[in-house]
Amino acid sequence: MNDTWTLDRTFESTTGTVRWATLGDPALPPVVLLHGTPWSSYTWRSVARALSADHQVYVWDMPGYGASAKYEGQDVSLGAQARVFTELLEHWGLERPAVVAHDFGGTVAMRAHLLHGVPFERLALVNVVVAFDSWGSPTYKLMGTHPEIFAQLPPALHRAMVREYISSASAPGLHPDVLDQLARPWLDEAGQPAFFRQIAQNDQRWTHEAEERYGETTVPVLVCWGSDDAWIRSDNAHQIADRIPGARLQLIEGAGHLVQEDAPAELTAALVKFLGNK
């Protein structure tokens, strides 16, 4: 399986170098894709390529993730990621893009929109961590409470744990090469402590600040969810859709939390319809 994914541009944000790329004709309407944790823009590769037929697609790895900068003491909280997203939109010159956000990318997008006043054309939220009781399993919370201990695990044990953790996000199971690509950023000398650093800095404070203002959302919103998500139960999809005025909900049967890998065709079809519905 050869699925090359390269971010060929850089931006110096307030929390480190961000790697990013764009696909599609610059004359087409812009759409920005946001990943979650412990992912990177790689999860969007198939969807991004498909959407680039009708949009200029922007993809980026958040600071502390994927190919972007990772360093000790780095602020990779969702508050920081929302500020960086705002900086990037200004750098790109995008005044009102469509936004598609997965996992905690939903919190990043909602914070930028509701707390920083960034206007969107429309917003799609895909299996997002934005509210309610969606913040992590007992294992996730344990790793976040003791990041300095887990960062010292022997490399082989760390590798096995990361791969097992990532695998659990898929309902039907990941292709071995995809699993390799998703795990790789977390397995080197900088990646191992970064993996636990981002977990330690993620908590409900960031989601609650945005959650209180969901009712102020005035742009069209699609909530799209894998029905077999073992990480964040689909009940959250209904609650989020109920909180956001006019939001439309679409469940994707048989897909888990990593719906881009489990059902890329179904997800892309839903996004194409939503983004083209002017």
PDB file of C-alpha atoms in Angstrom:
ATOM      1  CA  MET A   1       0.000   0.000   0.000  1.00  0.00           C
ATOM      2  CA  ASN A   2       1.587   3.277  -1.154  1.00  0.00           C
ATOM      3  CA  ASP A   3      -0.379   6.272   0.130  1.00  0.00           C
ATOM      4  CA  THR A   4       2.083   9.168   0.265  1.00  0.00           C
ATOM      5  CA  TRP A   5       0.919  12.197   2.213  1.00  0.00           C
ATOM      6  CA  THR A   6       3.178  15.248   2.409  1.00  0.00           C
ATOM      7  CA  LEU A   7       2.632  18.679   3.946  1.00  0.00           C
ATOM      8  CA  ASP A   8       4.988  20.854   1.914  1.00  0.00           C
ATOM      9  CA  ARG A   9       4.466  24.262   3.528  1.00  0.00           C
ATOM     10  CA  THR A  10       5.217  25.734   6.948  1.00  0.00           C
ATOM     11  CA  PHE A  11       3.821  28.445   9.205  1.00  0.00           C
ATOM     12  CA  GLU A  12       5.524  29.734  12.337  1.00  0.00           C
ATOM     13  CA  SER A  13       2.726  29.841  14.899  1.00  0.00           C
ATOM     14  CA  THR A  14       2.848  31.047  18.492  1.00  0.00           C
ATOM     15  CA  THR A  15       3.294  27.443  19.639  1.00  0.00           C
ATOM     16  CA  GLY A  16       5.738  26.132  17.042  1.00  0.00           C
ATOM     17  CA  THR A  17       6.101  25.300  13.367  1.00  0.00           C
ATOM     18  CA  VAL A  18       2.928  24.108  11.658  1.00  0.00           C
ATOM     19  CA  ARG A  19       3.134  21.953   8.534  1.00  0.00           C
ATOM     20  CA  TRP A  20       0.318  22.428   6.047  1.00  0.00           C
ATOM     21  CA  ALA A  21      -0.694  21.924   2.419  1.00  0.00           C
ATOM     22  CA  THR A  22      -3.427  22.825  -0.007  1.00  0.00           C
ATOM     23  CA  LEU A  23      -5.157  20.795  -2.708  1.00  0.00           C
ATOM     24  CA  GLY A  24      -7.336  21.990  -5.566  1.00  0.00           C
ATOM     25  CA  ASP A  25      -7.753  25.140  -7.642  1.00  0.00           C
ATOM     26  CA  PRO A  26      -7.273  28.386  -5.639  1.00  0.00           C
ATOM     27  CA  ALA A  27     -10.241  29.828  -7.528  1.00  0.00           C
ATOM     28  CA  LEU A  28     -12.577  27.270  -5.919  1.00  0.00           C
ATOM     29  CA  PRO A  29     -14.384  27.836  -2.581  1.00  0.00           C
ATOM     30  CA  PRO A  30     -12.124  27.086   0.410  1.00  0.00           C
ATOM     31  CA  VAL A  31     -12.664  24.311   2.937  1.00  0.00           C
ATOM     32  CA  VAL A  32     -10.377  23.631   5.912  1.00  0.00           C
ATOM     33  CA  LEU A  33     -10.057  20.159   7.455  1.00  0.00           C
ATOM     34  CA  LEU A  34      -9.193  19.792  11.158  1.00  0.00           C
ATOM     35  CA  HIS A  35      -7.928  16.547  12.665  1.00  0.00           C
ATOM     36  CA  GLY A  36      -8.216  15.362  16.259  1.00  0.00           C
ATOM     37  CA  THR A  37      -6.173  13.291  18.700  1.00  0.00           C
ATOM     38  CA  PRO A  38      -3.996  11.297  18.407  1.00  0.00           C
ATOM     39  CA  TRP A  39      -4.291  11.895  14.688  1.00  0.00           C
ATOM     40  CA  SER A  40      -2.917  14.186  11.999  1.00  0.00           C
ATOM     41  CA  SER A  41      -4.060  15.479   8.624  1.00  0.00           C
ATOM     42  CA  TYR A  42      -3.146  12.053   7.220  1.00  0.00           C
ATOM     43  CA  THR A  43      -6.586  10.806   8.306  1.00  0.00           C
ATOM     44  CA  TRP A  44      -8.150  13.278   5.854  1.00  0.00           C
ATOM     45  CA  ARG A  45      -6.088  12.257   2.800  1.00  0.00           C
ATOM     46  CA  SER A  46      -8.858  10.410   0.903  1.00  0.00           C
ATOM     47  CA  VAL A  47     -11.571  12.916   1.749  1.00  0.00           C
ATOM     48  CA  ALA A  48      -9.284  15.879   0.970  1.00  0.00           C
ATOM     49  CA  ARG A  49      -8.423  14.535  -2.465  1.00  0.00           C
ATOM     50  CA  ALA A  50     -12.083  13.931  -3.277  1.00  0.00           C
ATOM     51  CA  LEU A  51     -13.214  17.363  -2.054  1.00  0.00           C
ATOM     52  CA  SER A  52     -10.463  19.086  -4.057  1.00  0.00           C
ATOM     53  CA  ALA A  53     -12.490  18.528  -7.239  1.00  0.00           C
ATOM     54  CA  ASP A  54     -14.861  21.303  -6.152  1.00  0.00           C
ATOM     55  CA  HIS A  55     -12.917  23.132  -3.404  1.00  0.00           C
ATOM     56  CA  GLN A  56      -9.534  24.444  -2.509  1.00  0.00           C
ATOM     57  CA  VAL A  57      -8.815  22.183   0.461  1.00  0.00           C
ATOM     58  CA  TYR A  58      -6.525  23.250   3.315  1.00  0.00           C
ATOM     59  CA  VAL A  59      -5.011  20.605   5.598  1.00  0.00           C
ATOM     60  CA  TRP A  60      -2.637  21.056   8.524  1.00  0.00           C
ATOM     61  CA  ASP A  61      -1.062  19.229  11.434  1.00  0.00           C
ATOM     62  CA  MET A  62      -1.709  20.969  14.726  1.00  0.00           C
ATOM     63  CA  PRO A  63       1.332  21.884  16.871  1.00  0.00           C
ATOM     64  CA  GLY A  64       2.412  18.768  18.749  1.00  0.00           C
ATOM     65  CA  TYR A  65       0.908  16.412  16.142  1.00  0.00           C
ATOM     66  CA  GLY A  66       1.947  14.699  12.939  1.00  0.00           C
ATOM     67  CA  ALA A  67       4.740  16.513  11.089  1.00  0.00           C
ATOM     68  CA  SER A  68       4.421  19.753  13.064  1.00  0.00           C
ATOM     69  CA  ALA A  69       6.733  20.832  15.881  1.00  0.00           C
ATOM     70  CA  LYS A  70       6.901  18.852  19.125  1.00  0.00           C
ATOM     71  CA  TYR A  71       8.964  20.073  22.091  1.00  0.00           C
ATOM     72  CA  GLU A  72       9.095  20.033  25.872  1.00  0.00           C
ATOM     73  CA  GLY A  73       6.933  22.687  27.495  1.00  0.00           C
ATOM     74  CA  GLN A  74       4.848  23.177  24.363  1.00  0.00           C
ATOM     75  CA  ASP A  75       1.299  24.439  24.816  1.00  0.00           C
ATOM     76  CA  VAL A  76      -0.834  21.995  22.873  1.00  0.00           C
ATOM     77  CA  SER A  77      -4.079  22.649  24.754  1.00  0.00           C
ATOM     78  CA  LEU A  78      -7.279  23.147  22.821  1.00  0.00           C
ATOM     79  CA  GLY A  79      -7.163  26.818  23.773  1.00  0.00           C
ATOM     80  CA  ALA A  80      -3.775  27.112  22.060  1.00  0.00           C
ATOM     81  CA  GLN A  81      -4.917  25.111  19.016  1.00  0.00           C
ATOM     82  CA  ALA A  82      -7.899  27.432  18.504  1.00  0.00           C
ATOM     83  CA  ARG A  83      -5.569  30.449  18.613  1.00  0.00           C
ATOM     84  CA  VAL A  84      -3.235  28.819  16.080  1.00  0.00           C
ATOM     85  CA  PHE A  85      -6.195  28.005  13.825  1.00  0.00           C
ATOM     86  CA  THR A  86      -7.194  31.660  13.959  1.00  0.00           C
ATOM     87  CA  GLU A  87      -3.619  32.682  13.102  1.00  0.00           C
ATOM     88  CA  LEU A  88      -3.537  30.249  10.188  1.00  0.00           C
ATOM     89  CA  LEU A  89      -6.792  31.510   8.697  1.00  0.00           C
ATOM     90  CA  GLU A  90      -5.367  35.030   8.740  1.00  0.00           C
ATOM     91  CA  HIS A  91      -2.116  33.781   7.190  1.00  0.00           C
ATOM     92  CA  TRP A  92      -4.073  32.006   4.445  1.00  0.00           C
ATOM     93  CA  GLY A  93      -6.284  35.041   3.880  1.00  0.00           C
ATOM     94  CA  LEU A  94      -9.477  33.032   4.369  1.00  0.00           C
ATOM     95  CA  GLU A  95     -12.277  35.250   5.580  1.00  0.00           C
ATOM     96  CA  ARG A  96     -15.186  32.811   5.608  1.00  0.00           C
ATOM     97  CA  PRO A  97     -14.164  29.220   4.810  1.00  0.00           C
ATOM     98  CA  ALA A  98     -16.190  26.070   5.177  1.00  0.00           C
ATOM     99  CA  VAL A  99     -14.744  23.932   7.981  1.00  0.00           C
ATOM    100  CA  VAL A 100     -14.817  20.164   8.541  1.00  0.00           C
ATOM    101  CA  ALA A 101     -13.601  19.025  11.967  1.00  0.00           C
ATOM    102  CA  HIS A 102     -13.039  15.583  13.462  1.00  0.00           C
ATOM    103  CA  ASP A 103     -12.672  14.579  17.128  1.00  0.00           C
ATOM    104  CA  PHE A 104     -11.245  17.457  19.214  1.00  0.00           C
ATOM    105  CA  GLY A 105     -10.895  19.442  15.982  1.00  0.00           C
ATOM    106  CA  GLY A 106     -14.557  20.162  16.697  1.00  0.00           C
ATOM    107  CA  THR A 107     -13.622  21.964  19.899  1.00  0.00           C
ATOM    108  CA  VAL A 108     -10.870  23.863  18.079  1.00  0.00           C
ATOM    109  CA  ALA A 109     -13.353  24.966  15.409  1.00  0.00           C
ATOM    110  CA  MET A 110     -16.117  25.871  17.862  1.00  0.00           C
ATOM    111  CA  ARG A 111     -13.736  27.848  20.076  1.00  0.00           C
ATOM    112  CA  ALA A 112     -12.383  29.764  17.072  1.00  0.00           C
ATOM    113  CA  HIS A 113     -15.921  30.502  15.870  1.00  0.00           C
ATOM    114  CA  LEU A 114     -17.692  31.251  19.151  1.00  0.00           C
ATOM    115  CA  LEU A 115     -14.894  32.606  21.362  1.00  0.00           C
ATOM    116  CA  HIS A 116     -12.579  34.244  18.810  1.00  0.00           C
ATOM    117  CA  GLY A 117     -15.301  35.423  16.447  1.00  0.00           C
ATOM    118  CA  VAL A 118     -13.988  33.646  13.335  1.00  0.00           C
ATOM    119  CA  PRO A 119     -16.728  33.501  10.670  1.00  0.00           C
ATOM    120  CA  PHE A 120     -17.379  30.250   8.808  1.00  0.00           C
ATOM    121  CA  GLU A 121     -19.404  29.578   5.687  1.00  0.00           C
ATOM    122  CA  ARG A 122     -20.605  26.284   7.189  1.00  0.00           C
ATOM    123  CA  LEU A 123     -19.340  23.684   9.641  1.00  0.00           C
ATOM    124  CA  ALA A 124     -19.324  19.884   9.620  1.00  0.00           C
ATOM    125  CA  LEU A 125     -18.597  18.128  12.934  1.00  0.00           C
ATOM    126  CA  VAL A 126     -17.474  14.503  12.553  1.00  0.00           C
ATOM    127  CA  ASN A 127     -17.385  12.258  15.654  1.00  0.00           C
ATOM    128  CA  VAL A 128     -16.328  15.236  17.717  1.00  0.00           C
ATOM    129  CA  VAL A 129     -15.152  15.773  21.276  1.00  0.00           C
ATOM    130  CA  VAL A 130     -17.045  18.939  22.047  1.00  0.00           C
ATOM    131  CA  ALA A 131     -19.171  18.400  25.109  1.00  0.00           C
ATOM    132  CA  PHE A 132     -21.048  16.287  27.625  1.00  0.00           C
ATOM    133  CA  ASP A 133     -19.377  13.080  28.878  1.00  0.00           C
ATOM    134  CA  SER A 134     -17.077  12.554  25.900  1.00  0.00           C
ATOM    135  CA  TRP A 135     -13.715  13.147  27.523  1.00  0.00           C
ATOM    136  CA  GLY A 136     -11.841   9.916  27.474  1.00  0.00           C
ATOM    137  CA  SER A 137     -11.769   6.375  28.770  1.00  0.00           C
ATOM    138  CA  PRO A 138     -10.275   5.455  32.181  1.00  0.00           C
ATOM    139  CA  THR A 139      -7.042   4.534  30.355  1.00  0.00           C
ATOM    140  CA  TYR A 140      -6.935   7.925  28.630  1.00  0.00           C
ATOM    141  CA  LYS A 141      -7.454   9.709  31.940  1.00  0.00           C
ATOM    142  CA  LEU A 142      -4.752   7.597  33.613  1.00  0.00           C
ATOM    143  CA  MET A 143      -2.222   8.491  30.917  1.00  0.00           C
ATOM    144  CA  GLY A 144      -3.109  12.161  31.229  1.00  0.00           C
ATOM    145  CA  THR A 145      -2.674  12.125  34.999  1.00  0.00           C
ATOM    146  CA  HIS A 146       0.814  10.611  34.863  1.00  0.00           C
ATOM    147  CA  PRO A 147       2.400  11.765  31.568  1.00  0.00           C
ATOM    148  CA  GLU A 148       5.930  11.895  32.977  1.00  0.00           C
ATOM    149  CA  ILE A 149       5.771   8.215  33.961  1.00  0.00           C
ATOM    150  CA  PHE A 150       4.298   6.952  30.696  1.00  0.00           C
ATOM    151  CA  ALA A 151       6.832   9.018  28.718  1.00  0.00           C
ATOM    152  CA  GLN A 152       9.562   6.797  30.201  1.00  0.00           C
ATOM    153  CA  LEU A 153       8.110   3.498  28.996  1.00  0.00           C
ATOM    154  CA  PRO A 154      10.547   1.295  27.046  1.00  0.00           C
ATOM    155  CA  PRO A 155      10.138   2.074  23.322  1.00  0.00           C
ATOM    156  CA  ALA A 156       8.812  -1.382  22.456  1.00  0.00           C
ATOM    157  CA  LEU A 157       6.134  -1.211  25.143  1.00  0.00           C
ATOM    158  CA  HIS A 158       5.204   2.350  24.165  1.00  0.00           C
ATOM    159  CA  ARG A 159       4.913   1.293  20.525  1.00  0.00           C
ATOM    160  CA  ALA A 160       2.635  -1.630  21.376  1.00  0.00           C
ATOM    161  CA  MET A 161       0.423   0.552  23.571  1.00  0.00           C
ATOM    162  CA  VAL A 162       0.087   3.336  20.989  1.00  0.00           C
ATOM    163  CA  ARG A 163      -0.773   0.895  18.222  1.00  0.00           C
ATOM    164  CA  GLU A 164      -3.362  -0.873  20.363  1.00  0.00           C
ATOM    165  CA  TYR A 165      -4.874   2.456  21.404  1.00  0.00           C
ATOM    166  CA  ILE A 166      -5.110   3.720  17.812  1.00  0.00           C
ATOM    167  CA  SER A 167      -6.560   0.413  16.597  1.00  0.00           C
ATOM    168  CA  SER A 168      -9.466   0.722  19.016  1.00  0.00           C
ATOM    169  CA  ALA A 169     -10.764   3.785  17.132  1.00  0.00           C
ATOM    170  CA  SER A 170     -11.781   1.692  14.129  1.00  0.00           C
ATOM    171  CA  ALA A 171     -14.851  -0.542  14.102  1.00  0.00           C
ATOM    172  CA  PRO A 172     -13.893  -2.900  11.222  1.00  0.00           C
ATOM    173  CA  GLY A 173     -10.129  -2.598  11.842  1.00  0.00           C
ATOM    174  CA  LEU A 174      -7.313  -0.605  10.211  1.00  0.00           C
ATOM    175  CA  HIS A 175      -5.120  -1.679   7.311  1.00  0.00           C
ATOM    176  CA  PRO A 176      -1.653  -2.474   8.756  1.00  0.00           C
ATOM    177  CA  ASP A 177       0.016   0.216   6.629  1.00  0.00           C
ATOM    178  CA  VAL A 178      -2.494   2.822   7.797  1.00  0.00           C
ATOM    179  CA  LEU A 179      -1.891   1.829  11.398  1.00  0.00           C
ATOM    180  CA  ASP A 180       1.851   2.244  10.810  1.00  0.00           C
ATOM    181  CA  GLN A 181       1.339   5.744   9.431  1.00  0.00           C
ATOM    182  CA  LEU A 182      -0.955   6.815  12.265  1.00  0.00           C
ATOM    183  CA  ALA A 183       1.402   5.542  14.958  1.00  0.00           C
ATOM    184  CA  ARG A 184       4.707   6.723  13.427  1.00  0.00           C
ATOM    185  CA  PRO A 185       4.665  10.368  14.650  1.00  0.00           C
ATOM    186  CA  TRP A 186       4.432   9.179  18.269  1.00  0.00           C
ATOM    187  CA  LEU A 187       7.230   6.607  18.248  1.00  0.00           C
ATOM    188  CA  ASP A 188      10.474   8.594  17.982  1.00  0.00           C
ATOM    189  CA  GLU A 189      12.348  10.492  20.684  1.00  0.00           C
ATOM    190  CA  ALA A 190      10.225  13.628  20.335  1.00  0.00           C
ATOM    191  CA  GLY A 191       6.986  11.768  19.672  1.00  0.00           C
ATOM    192  CA  GLN A 192       6.822   9.598  22.792  1.00  0.00           C
ATOM    193  CA  PRO A 193       6.680  12.454  25.347  1.00  0.00           C
ATOM    194  CA  ALA A 194       4.504  14.473  22.940  1.00  0.00           C
ATOM    195  CA  PHE A 195       1.909  11.691  22.920  1.00  0.00           C
ATOM    196  CA  PHE A 196       1.374  11.954  26.676  1.00  0.00           C
ATOM    197  CA  ARG A 197       1.837  15.735  26.745  1.00  0.00           C
ATOM    198  CA  GLN A 198      -1.199  16.302  24.561  1.00  0.00           C
ATOM    199  CA  ILE A 199      -3.299  13.915  26.648  1.00  0.00           C
ATOM    200  CA  ALA A 200      -2.291  15.688  29.857  1.00  0.00           C
ATOM    201  CA  GLN A 201      -3.350  19.071  28.467  1.00  0.00           C
ATOM    202  CA  ASN A 202      -6.751  17.975  27.168  1.00  0.00           C
ATOM    203  CA  ASP A 203      -9.622  18.392  29.589  1.00  0.00           C
ATOM    204  CA  GLN A 204     -13.270  19.418  29.762  1.00  0.00           C
ATOM    205  CA  ARG A 205     -12.498  23.037  30.608  1.00  0.00           C
ATOM    206  CA  TRP A 206     -11.854  23.778  26.960  1.00  0.00           C
ATOM    207  CA  THR A 207     -15.058  22.126  25.752  1.00  0.00           C
ATOM    208  CA  HIS A 208     -17.261  23.616  28.460  1.00  0.00           C
ATOM    209  CA  GLU A 209     -16.276  27.174  27.544  1.00  0.00           C
ATOM    210  CA  ALA A 210     -17.556  26.643  24.016  1.00  0.00           C
ATOM    211  CA  GLU A 211     -20.479  24.408  24.987  1.00  0.00           C
ATOM    212  CA  GLU A 212     -22.174  27.250  26.846  1.00  0.00           C
ATOM    213  CA  ARG A 213     -22.443  29.149  23.564  1.00  0.00           C
ATOM    214  CA  TYR A 214     -23.560  26.451  21.118  1.00  0.00           C
ATOM    215  CA  GLY A 215     -26.936  28.162  20.832  1.00  0.00           C
ATOM    216  CA  GLU A 216     -25.246  31.204  19.284  1.00  0.00           C
ATOM    217  CA  THR A 217     -24.167  29.211  16.211  1.00  0.00           C
ATOM    218  CA  THR A 218     -25.859  30.676  13.141  1.00  0.00           C
ATOM    219  CA  VAL A 219     -24.013  28.941  10.276  1.00  0.00           C
ATOM    220  CA  PRO A 220     -25.292  25.707   8.710  1.00  0.00           C
ATOM    221  CA  VAL A 221     -24.010  22.709  10.701  1.00  0.00           C
ATOM    222  CA  LEU A 222     -23.817  19.017   9.839  1.00  0.00           C
ATOM    223  CA  VAL A 223     -23.182  16.541  12.657  1.00  0.00           C
ATOM    224  CA  CYS A 224     -21.855  13.329  11.110  1.00  0.00           C
ATOM    225  CA  TRP A 225     -21.140  10.277  13.286  1.00  0.00           C
ATOM    226  CA  GLY A 226     -20.008   6.685  12.984  1.00  0.00           C
ATOM    227  CA  SER A 227     -22.755   4.611  14.588  1.00  0.00           C
ATOM    228  CA  ASP A 228     -20.276   2.122  16.108  1.00  0.00           C
ATOM    229  CA  ASP A 229     -17.966   4.650  17.774  1.00  0.00           C
ATOM    230  CA  ALA A 230     -16.432   2.892  20.793  1.00  0.00           C
ATOM    231  CA  TRP A 231     -14.673   6.061  21.970  1.00  0.00           C
ATOM    232  CA  ILE A 232     -17.533   8.563  22.020  1.00  0.00           C
ATOM    233  CA  ARG A 233     -21.003   7.048  21.971  1.00  0.00           C
ATOM    234  CA  SER A 234     -23.401   8.209  19.286  1.00  0.00           C
ATOM    235  CA  ASP A 235     -25.767   9.631  21.931  1.00  0.00           C
ATOM    236  CA  ASN A 236     -23.464  12.647  21.909  1.00  0.00           C
ATOM    237  CA  ALA A 237     -24.277  13.231  18.244  1.00  0.00           C
ATOM    238  CA  HIS A 238     -27.948  13.683  19.062  1.00  0.00           C
ATOM    239  CA  GLN A 239     -27.172  15.995  21.987  1.00  0.00           C
ATOM    240  CA  ILE A 240     -24.867  18.181  19.916  1.00  0.00           C
ATOM    241  CA  ALA A 241     -27.361  18.411  17.057  1.00  0.00           C
ATOM    242  CA  ASP A 242     -30.083  19.368  19.532  1.00  0.00           C
ATOM    243  CA  ARG A 243     -27.934  22.156  21.024  1.00  0.00           C
ATOM    244  CA  ILE A 244     -27.004  23.808  17.713  1.00  0.00           C
ATOM    245  CA  PRO A 245     -29.894  25.613  15.986  1.00  0.00           C
ATOM    246  CA  GLY A 246     -30.827  24.007  12.690  1.00  0.00           C
ATOM    247  CA  ALA A 247     -28.076  21.376  12.820  1.00  0.00           C
ATOM    248  CA  ARG A 248     -28.592  18.290  10.683  1.00  0.00           C
ATOM    249  CA  LEU A 249     -27.540  14.842  11.929  1.00  0.00           C
ATOM    250  CA  GLN A 250     -26.330  11.936   9.809  1.00  0.00           C
ATOM    251  CA  LEU A 251     -25.190   8.601  11.246  1.00  0.00           C
ATOM    252  CA  ILE A 252     -22.854   6.394   9.214  1.00  0.00           C
ATOM    253  CA  GLU A 253     -23.663   2.777   9.914  1.00  0.00           C
ATOM    254  CA  GLY A 254     -20.824   0.386  10.727  1.00  0.00           C
ATOM    255  CA  ALA A 255     -18.195   3.099  11.177  1.00  0.00           C
ATOM    256  CA  GLY A 256     -16.285   3.682  14.382  1.00  0.00           C
ATOM    257  CA  HIS A 257     -14.651   6.804  15.763  1.00  0.00           C
ATOM    258  CA  LEU A 258     -12.158   7.022  12.910  1.00  0.00           C
ATOM    259  CA  VAL A 259     -14.899   7.288  10.332  1.00  0.00           C
ATOM    260  CA  GLN A 260     -12.520   8.663   7.655  1.00  0.00           C
ATOM    261  CA  GLU A 261     -10.825   5.254   7.593  1.00  0.00           C
ATOM    262  CA  ASP A 262     -13.866   3.082   8.244  1.00  0.00           C
ATOM    263  CA  ALA A 263     -16.247   4.638   5.689  1.00  0.00           C
ATOM    264  CA  PRO A 264     -14.455   7.242   3.548  1.00  0.00           C
ATOM    265  CA  ALA A 265     -16.896   6.990   0.633  1.00  0.00           C
ATOM    266  CA  GLU A 266     -19.984   7.449   2.804  1.00  0.00           C
ATOM    267  CA  LEU A 267     -18.406  10.330   4.724  1.00  0.00           C
ATOM    268  CA  THR A 268     -17.239  12.044   1.547  1.00  0.00           C
ATOM    269  CA  ALA A 269     -20.694  11.758  -0.009  1.00  0.00           C
ATOM    270  CA  ALA A 270     -22.259  13.388   3.045  1.00  0.00           C
ATOM    271  CA  LEU A 271     -19.701  16.207   3.022  1.00  0.00           C
ATOM    272  CA  VAL A 272     -19.987  16.834  -0.719  1.00  0.00           C
ATOM    273  CA  LYS A 273     -23.756  17.184  -0.378  1.00  0.00           C
ATOM    274  CA  PHE A 274     -23.478  19.449   2.665  1.00  0.00           C
ATOM    275  CA  LEU A 275     -20.719  21.686   1.269  1.00  0.00           C
ATOM    276  CA  GLY A 276     -22.508  22.074  -2.053  1.00  0.00           C
ATOM    277  CA  ASN A 277     -25.861  22.980  -0.516  1.00  0.00           C
ATOM    278  CA  LYS A 278     -25.646  26.770  -0.908  1.00  0.00           C
TER     279      LYS A 278
END
